Amino acid sequence: MANGVRTVSRVVRPTPVLEGAGVRLKRTIATRELDYLDPFLLLDHFGSDNPDDYLAGFPMHPHRGIETVTYMLAGAVQHRDSLGNAGIIGAGDVQWMTAGRGIMHEEMPEPRDGRMEGFQLWVNLPAKLKMTQPRYQEVLESRIPGLRREDGSLIKVIAGTLEGIEGPVTEIAAEPTYLDLTLAAGARFATPVPASHTAFAYVYRGAARFGNASEEVAGPALAILEGGDEVAITAGERGASLLLVSGAPLGEPIARYGPFVMNTRAEIEQALRDLRNGTFVR
Ligand code: FE2
């Protein structure tokens, strides 16, 4: 049944992971519980009041075959890469990086007023774009439309369209929608989503109900939403903050090895050879 409101098929609790040079984060996609959620390959939620949990950062490392999407709520990430780009992703900013055939970069989180919190999502590229030229879409908070509701709820449109308002990140193969919702206590939110798209909500604060369910999903947790062409959310009595993300599944074979995600084992071996031979970045 394609019509109707989506229901929660699964709730995935974060797995604590130590990544990079020693960054503590909460991972929901790319875990033992949930390997991937086509076209989404990884979801990390990082942030702590203790800088020791993240200051070591993510020193120079490669990516190939994917897109990495960094969205910050607080603090900042300093980044620089093999193409000569460098900058700061601050609170409310988004960096949508298409790694394509290869990029080497460094990502170093920093606190602002003692705080640092954000997300990184990996979106798969179809076979025909895995070796495409690397590309960045860096979007400052001021360019991200925010829809303010009468009840005080705020919905930021990072990618996709909501009520005729288009997010600033465009021309992404997976046709993604990426919304950040801060819902007031008891607030209701509903939006259409193509029946063929994968959709999930990542509740990072508070709790929410999905569809007609009576049970709440309390954050931090990822809820996979299936079976319909609409997502409906009701915030709990203390409100809810969540990411709502959807995209077209690729249905292609996945061969992954750390920061490389290709279609075949041979392509992974090629990536490792390129890295060894110094031909990874062209
Ligand atoms: Fe990276």
Short mmCIF file of C-alpha atoms and ligand atoms in Angstrom, two decimals:
data_model
loop_
_atom_site.label_atom_id
_atom_site.label_comp_id
_atom_site.label_asym_id
_atom_site.label_seq_id
_atom_site.Cartn_x
_atom_site.Cartn_y
_atom_site.Cartn_z
CA MET A 1 0.00 0.00 0.00
CA ALA A 2 1.59 3.22 -1.15
CA ASN A 3 -1.08 5.58 0.17
CA GLY A 4 -1.32 6.61 3.77
CA VAL A 5 0.79 7.67 6.66
CA ARG A 6 4.09 5.95 7.31
CA THR A 7 4.63 3.87 10.42
CA VAL A 8 7.76 3.10 12.40
CA SER A 9 9.11 -0.24 11.17
CA ARG A 10 12.13 -0.12 13.46
CA VAL A 11 13.75 1.99 16.15
CA VAL A 12 17.56 1.99 16.21
CA ARG A 13 19.33 3.17 19.36
CA PRO A 14 22.77 4.75 18.85
CA THR A 15 25.92 2.70 19.30
CA PRO A 16 28.78 4.57 21.04
CA VAL A 17 31.73 4.70 18.63
CA LEU A 18 35.28 6.06 18.86
CA GLU A 19 36.16 7.46 15.40
CA GLY A 20 38.88 9.57 13.78
CA ALA A 21 41.77 10.29 16.15
CA GLY A 22 39.48 9.66 19.14
CA VAL A 23 36.10 11.34 18.74
CA ARG A 24 33.24 9.92 20.77
CA LEU A 25 30.01 9.81 18.82
CA LYS A 26 26.61 8.17 18.58
CA ARG A 27 26.16 6.09 15.44
CA THR A 28 22.85 4.71 14.19
CA ILE A 29 23.48 3.86 10.51
CA ALA A 30 26.61 1.76 9.78
CA THR A 31 26.25 -0.25 12.97
CA ARG A 32 25.82 -3.93 13.73
CA GLU A 33 22.12 -3.21 14.11
CA LEU A 34 21.71 -1.27 10.85
CA ASP A 35 24.41 -1.68 8.19
CA TYR A 36 22.86 0.80 5.75
CA LEU A 37 19.50 2.24 4.83
CA ASP A 38 19.72 2.65 1.04
CA PRO A 39 20.74 5.33 -0.06
CA PHE A 40 22.01 6.32 3.41
CA LEU A 41 25.26 4.69 4.47
CA LEU A 42 26.08 6.21 7.84
CA LEU A 43 24.67 8.59 10.43
CA ASP A 44 26.79 10.00 13.25
CA HIS A 45 25.63 12.36 16.00
CA PHE A 46 28.56 13.99 17.74
CA GLY A 47 28.70 16.46 20.58
CA SER A 48 29.76 16.73 24.16
CA ASP A 49 30.35 19.25 26.92
CA ASN A 50 33.80 17.71 27.35
CA PRO A 51 36.29 18.82 24.63
CA ASP A 52 38.40 15.69 25.34
CA ASP A 53 35.61 13.78 23.60
CA TYR A 54 36.28 15.45 20.24
CA LEU A 55 39.31 17.79 20.05
CA ALA A 56 41.53 15.09 18.48
CA GLY A 57 39.20 15.38 15.48
CA PHE A 58 39.42 13.68 12.12
CA PRO A 59 42.94 14.22 10.69
CA MET A 60 43.56 13.85 6.91
CA HIS A 61 41.58 10.92 5.51
CA PRO A 62 40.22 9.95 2.10
CA HIS A 63 36.67 9.47 0.76
CA ARG A 64 35.50 7.99 -2.53
CA GLY A 65 32.14 7.04 -4.00
CA ILE A 66 29.90 8.91 -1.52
CA GLU A 67 28.65 12.25 -0.28
CA THR A 68 29.25 13.41 3.28
CA VAL A 69 26.79 15.85 4.79
CA THR A 70 27.87 17.78 7.89
CA TYR A 71 25.25 19.80 9.76
CA MET A 72 26.17 21.67 12.92
CA LEU A 73 23.88 22.64 15.82
CA ALA A 74 26.58 24.20 18.02
CA GLY A 75 30.32 24.78 17.92
CA ALA A 76 32.22 24.53 14.65
CA VAL A 77 34.22 22.23 12.40
CA GLN A 78 37.42 23.52 10.77
CA HIS A 79 38.06 21.75 7.51
CA ARG A 80 40.61 21.72 4.72
CA ASP A 81 41.14 19.38 1.80
CA SER A 82 43.40 18.16 -0.97
CA LEU A 83 41.80 20.52 -3.50
CA GLY A 84 42.85 23.61 -1.55
CA ASN A 85 39.48 24.32 0.04
CA ALA A 86 39.40 25.38 3.68
CA GLY A 87 36.77 26.86 5.93
CA ILE A 88 34.65 26.69 9.03
CA ILE A 89 31.26 25.01 9.34
CA GLY A 90 29.56 26.92 12.14
CA ALA A 91 26.33 26.44 14.10
CA GLY A 92 23.38 26.07 11.72
CA ASP A 93 25.64 25.68 8.66
CA VAL A 94 25.71 22.72 6.28
CA GLN A 95 28.47 21.27 4.15
CA TRP A 96 27.26 18.83 1.48
CA MET A 97 30.41 17.31 0.01
CA THR A 98 30.32 15.07 -3.04
CA ALA A 99 33.57 13.12 -2.69
CA GLY A 100 33.15 11.44 -6.09
CA ARG A 101 36.41 9.96 -7.39
CA GLY A 102 38.37 11.09 -4.38
CA ILE A 103 39.13 13.69 -1.82
CA MET A 104 41.45 13.87 1.19
CA HIS A 105 40.29 16.09 3.99
CA GLU A 106 40.63 17.01 7.63
CA GLU A 107 37.69 17.77 9.94
CA MET A 108 38.48 19.31 13.34
CA PRO A 109 35.61 20.05 15.76
CA GLU A 110 35.91 23.06 18.06
CA PRO A 111 33.71 24.33 20.88
CA ARG A 112 31.94 27.70 20.87
CA ASP A 113 30.83 28.86 24.32
CA GLY A 114 31.76 25.41 25.57
CA ARG A 115 29.42 23.59 23.20
CA MET A 116 29.83 21.41 20.11
CA GLU A 117 27.13 19.29 18.50
CA GLY A 118 26.33 18.15 14.99
CA PHE A 119 25.64 15.35 12.55
CA GLN A 120 27.32 13.65 9.65
CA LEU A 121 25.26 11.69 7.15
CA TRP A 122 26.73 9.68 4.27
CA VAL A 123 24.65 9.50 1.12
CA ASN A 124 25.50 6.94 -1.54
CA LEU A 125 26.29 7.88 -5.14
CA PRO A 126 24.94 5.79 -8.04
CA ALA A 127 27.54 3.78 -10.01
CA LYS A 128 27.58 6.34 -12.81
CA LEU A 129 28.57 9.16 -10.39
CA LYS A 130 30.97 7.36 -8.06
CA MET A 131 34.00 8.68 -9.98
CA THR A 132 32.54 12.13 -10.65
CA GLN A 133 34.51 15.29 -9.95
CA PRO A 134 34.43 16.29 -6.25
CA ARG A 135 32.03 19.10 -5.44
CA TYR A 136 31.06 21.17 -2.41
CA GLN A 137 27.86 22.89 -1.42
CA GLU A 138 28.62 25.01 1.61
CA VAL A 139 25.56 26.70 2.98
CA LEU A 140 25.54 29.24 5.78
CA GLU A 141 22.69 29.20 8.28
CA SER A 142 21.40 32.52 6.89
CA ARG A 143 20.62 30.81 3.55
CA ILE A 144 18.60 27.97 5.09
CA PRO A 145 14.89 28.81 5.12
CA GLY A 146 13.19 28.39 8.47
CA LEU A 147 9.41 28.02 8.67
CA ARG A 148 8.12 29.37 11.97
CA ARG A 149 4.74 28.02 13.14
CA GLU A 150 2.25 29.81 15.36
CA ASP A 151 2.88 27.28 18.12
CA GLY A 152 6.58 28.22 18.15
CA SER A 153 7.79 25.22 16.14
CA LEU A 154 10.62 25.86 13.66
CA ILE A 155 11.34 23.76 10.56
CA LYS A 156 14.58 24.31 8.65
CA VAL A 157 14.65 23.17 5.02
CA ILE A 158 18.19 22.11 4.17
CA ALA A 159 17.36 20.02 1.09
CA GLY A 160 14.11 19.19 -0.67
CA THR A 161 10.92 21.19 -0.73
CA LEU A 162 8.45 21.95 2.05
CA GLU A 163 5.23 23.87 1.33
CA GLY A 164 6.75 25.30 -1.85
CA ILE A 165 9.96 26.40 -0.14
CA GLU A 166 13.08 24.82 -1.58
CA GLY A 167 16.17 24.11 0.51
CA PRO A 168 19.52 25.50 -0.69
CA VAL A 169 21.19 22.13 -1.30
CA THR A 170 20.20 20.98 -4.80
CA GLU A 171 21.14 18.65 -7.66
CA ILE A 172 21.87 15.65 -5.46
CA ALA A 173 21.45 12.25 -7.11
CA ALA A 174 19.39 10.75 -4.27
CA GLU A 175 16.77 13.55 -4.52
CA PRO A 176 17.00 13.98 -0.77
CA THR A 177 14.82 15.86 1.67
CA TYR A 178 16.69 16.96 4.79
CA LEU A 179 14.67 18.86 7.41
CA ASP A 180 15.58 19.90 10.94
CA LEU A 181 12.44 20.21 13.05
CA THR A 182 12.14 21.76 16.47
CA LEU A 183 8.55 21.03 17.48
CA ALA A 184 6.75 22.62 20.39
CA ALA A 185 5.12 20.40 23.02
CA GLY A 186 2.28 18.44 21.40
CA ALA A 187 2.84 20.08 17.97
CA ARG A 188 1.77 18.16 14.83
CA PHE A 189 3.70 18.16 11.58
CA ALA A 190 2.89 16.33 8.35
CA THR A 191 4.50 16.31 4.93
CA PRO A 192 4.19 14.22 1.78
CA VAL A 193 7.09 11.91 0.90
CA PRO A 194 7.37 9.87 -2.31
CA ALA A 195 6.14 6.34 -1.58
CA SER A 196 9.26 4.86 -3.21
CA HIS A 197 11.70 6.84 -1.03
CA THR A 198 13.49 5.63 2.05
CA ALA A 199 12.69 7.82 5.07
CA PHE A 200 13.90 8.08 8.63
CA ALA A 201 13.63 10.43 11.57
CA TYR A 202 16.49 10.93 13.99
CA VAL A 203 15.10 12.24 17.27
CA TYR A 204 17.94 14.08 19.02
CA ARG A 205 15.97 15.73 21.83
CA GLY A 206 12.65 15.08 23.45
CA ALA A 207 10.25 12.48 22.09
CA ALA A 208 7.76 12.13 19.24
CA ARG A 209 5.06 9.81 17.86
CA PHE A 210 4.88 8.86 14.19
CA GLY A 211 1.77 8.16 12.15
CA ASN A 212 -1.08 6.83 14.26
CA ALA A 213 1.19 5.11 16.77
CA SER A 214 0.49 5.68 20.45
CA GLU A 215 4.04 4.84 21.45
CA GLU A 216 6.66 7.58 21.61
CA VAL A 217 10.18 7.37 20.26
CA ALA A 218 12.44 9.10 22.79
CA GLY A 219 15.76 10.48 21.62
CA PRO A 220 18.46 9.84 20.87
CA ALA A 221 17.06 7.28 18.44
CA LEU A 222 16.52 6.70 14.74
CA ALA A 223 13.07 5.63 13.56
CA ILE A 224 12.75 4.03 10.13
CA LEU A 225 9.46 5.15 8.54
CA GLU A 226 7.87 2.82 6.02
CA GLY A 227 4.75 2.17 3.98
CA GLY A 228 3.08 5.34 2.80
CA ASP A 229 3.29 8.66 1.01
CA GLU A 230 3.07 10.89 4.07
CA VAL A 231 5.03 11.38 7.27
CA ALA A 232 3.09 12.64 10.31
CA ILE A 233 4.80 13.56 13.55
CA THR A 234 3.40 14.56 16.96
CA ALA A 235 5.84 15.96 19.49
CA GLY A 236 5.77 14.71 23.06
CA GLU A 237 4.82 16.84 26.04
CA ARG A 238 8.34 18.29 26.34
CA GLY A 239 8.60 18.93 22.58
CA ALA A 240 10.93 17.23 20.12
CA SER A 241 13.93 18.06 17.96
CA LEU A 242 14.56 15.74 15.06
CA LEU A 243 16.03 15.37 11.60
CA LEU A 244 13.63 14.10 8.95
CA VAL A 245 15.51 12.67 5.99
CA SER A 246 14.33 10.88 2.86
CA GLY A 247 15.84 9.86 -0.46
CA ALA A 248 15.56 7.55 -3.43
CA PRO A 249 17.13 4.13 -2.85
CA LEU A 250 19.71 3.08 -5.46
CA GLY A 251 19.26 -0.69 -5.30
CA GLU A 252 22.87 -1.22 -6.38
CA PRO A 253 25.46 -3.57 -4.88
CA ILE A 254 27.50 -2.03 -2.07
CA ALA A 255 31.16 -2.75 -1.38
CA ARG A 256 32.39 -0.68 1.56
CA TYR A 257 35.72 -0.33 3.23
CA GLY A 258 36.02 2.49 5.77
CA PRO A 259 35.72 5.81 3.91
CA PHE A 260 35.28 4.19 0.48
CA VAL A 261 31.91 2.94 -0.74
CA MET A 262 31.89 1.44 -4.22
CA ASN A 263 29.90 -1.24 -6.07
CA THR A 264 32.51 -3.98 -6.24
CA ARG A 265 35.45 -5.36 -4.27
CA ALA A 266 37.73 -4.65 -7.26
CA GLU A 267 36.83 -0.93 -7.10
CA ILE A 268 37.76 -0.86 -3.40
CA GLU A 269 41.10 -2.48 -4.21
CA GLN A 270 41.62 0.14 -6.93
CA ALA A 271 40.95 2.91 -4.39
CA LEU A 272 43.56 1.42 -2.03
CA ARG A 273 46.04 1.10 -4.93
CA ASP A 274 45.43 4.73 -5.95
CA LEU A 275 46.04 5.81 -2.35
CA ARG A 276 49.32 3.86 -2.21
CA ASN A 277 50.49 5.13 -5.60
CA GLY A 278 49.65 8.76 -4.92
CA THR A 279 47.06 8.81 -7.74
CA PHE A 280 44.02 9.00 -5.47
CA VAL A 281 43.49 12.75 -5.87
CA ARG A 282 43.68 14.02 -9.44
FE FE2 B 1 35.54 12.85 6.22
#
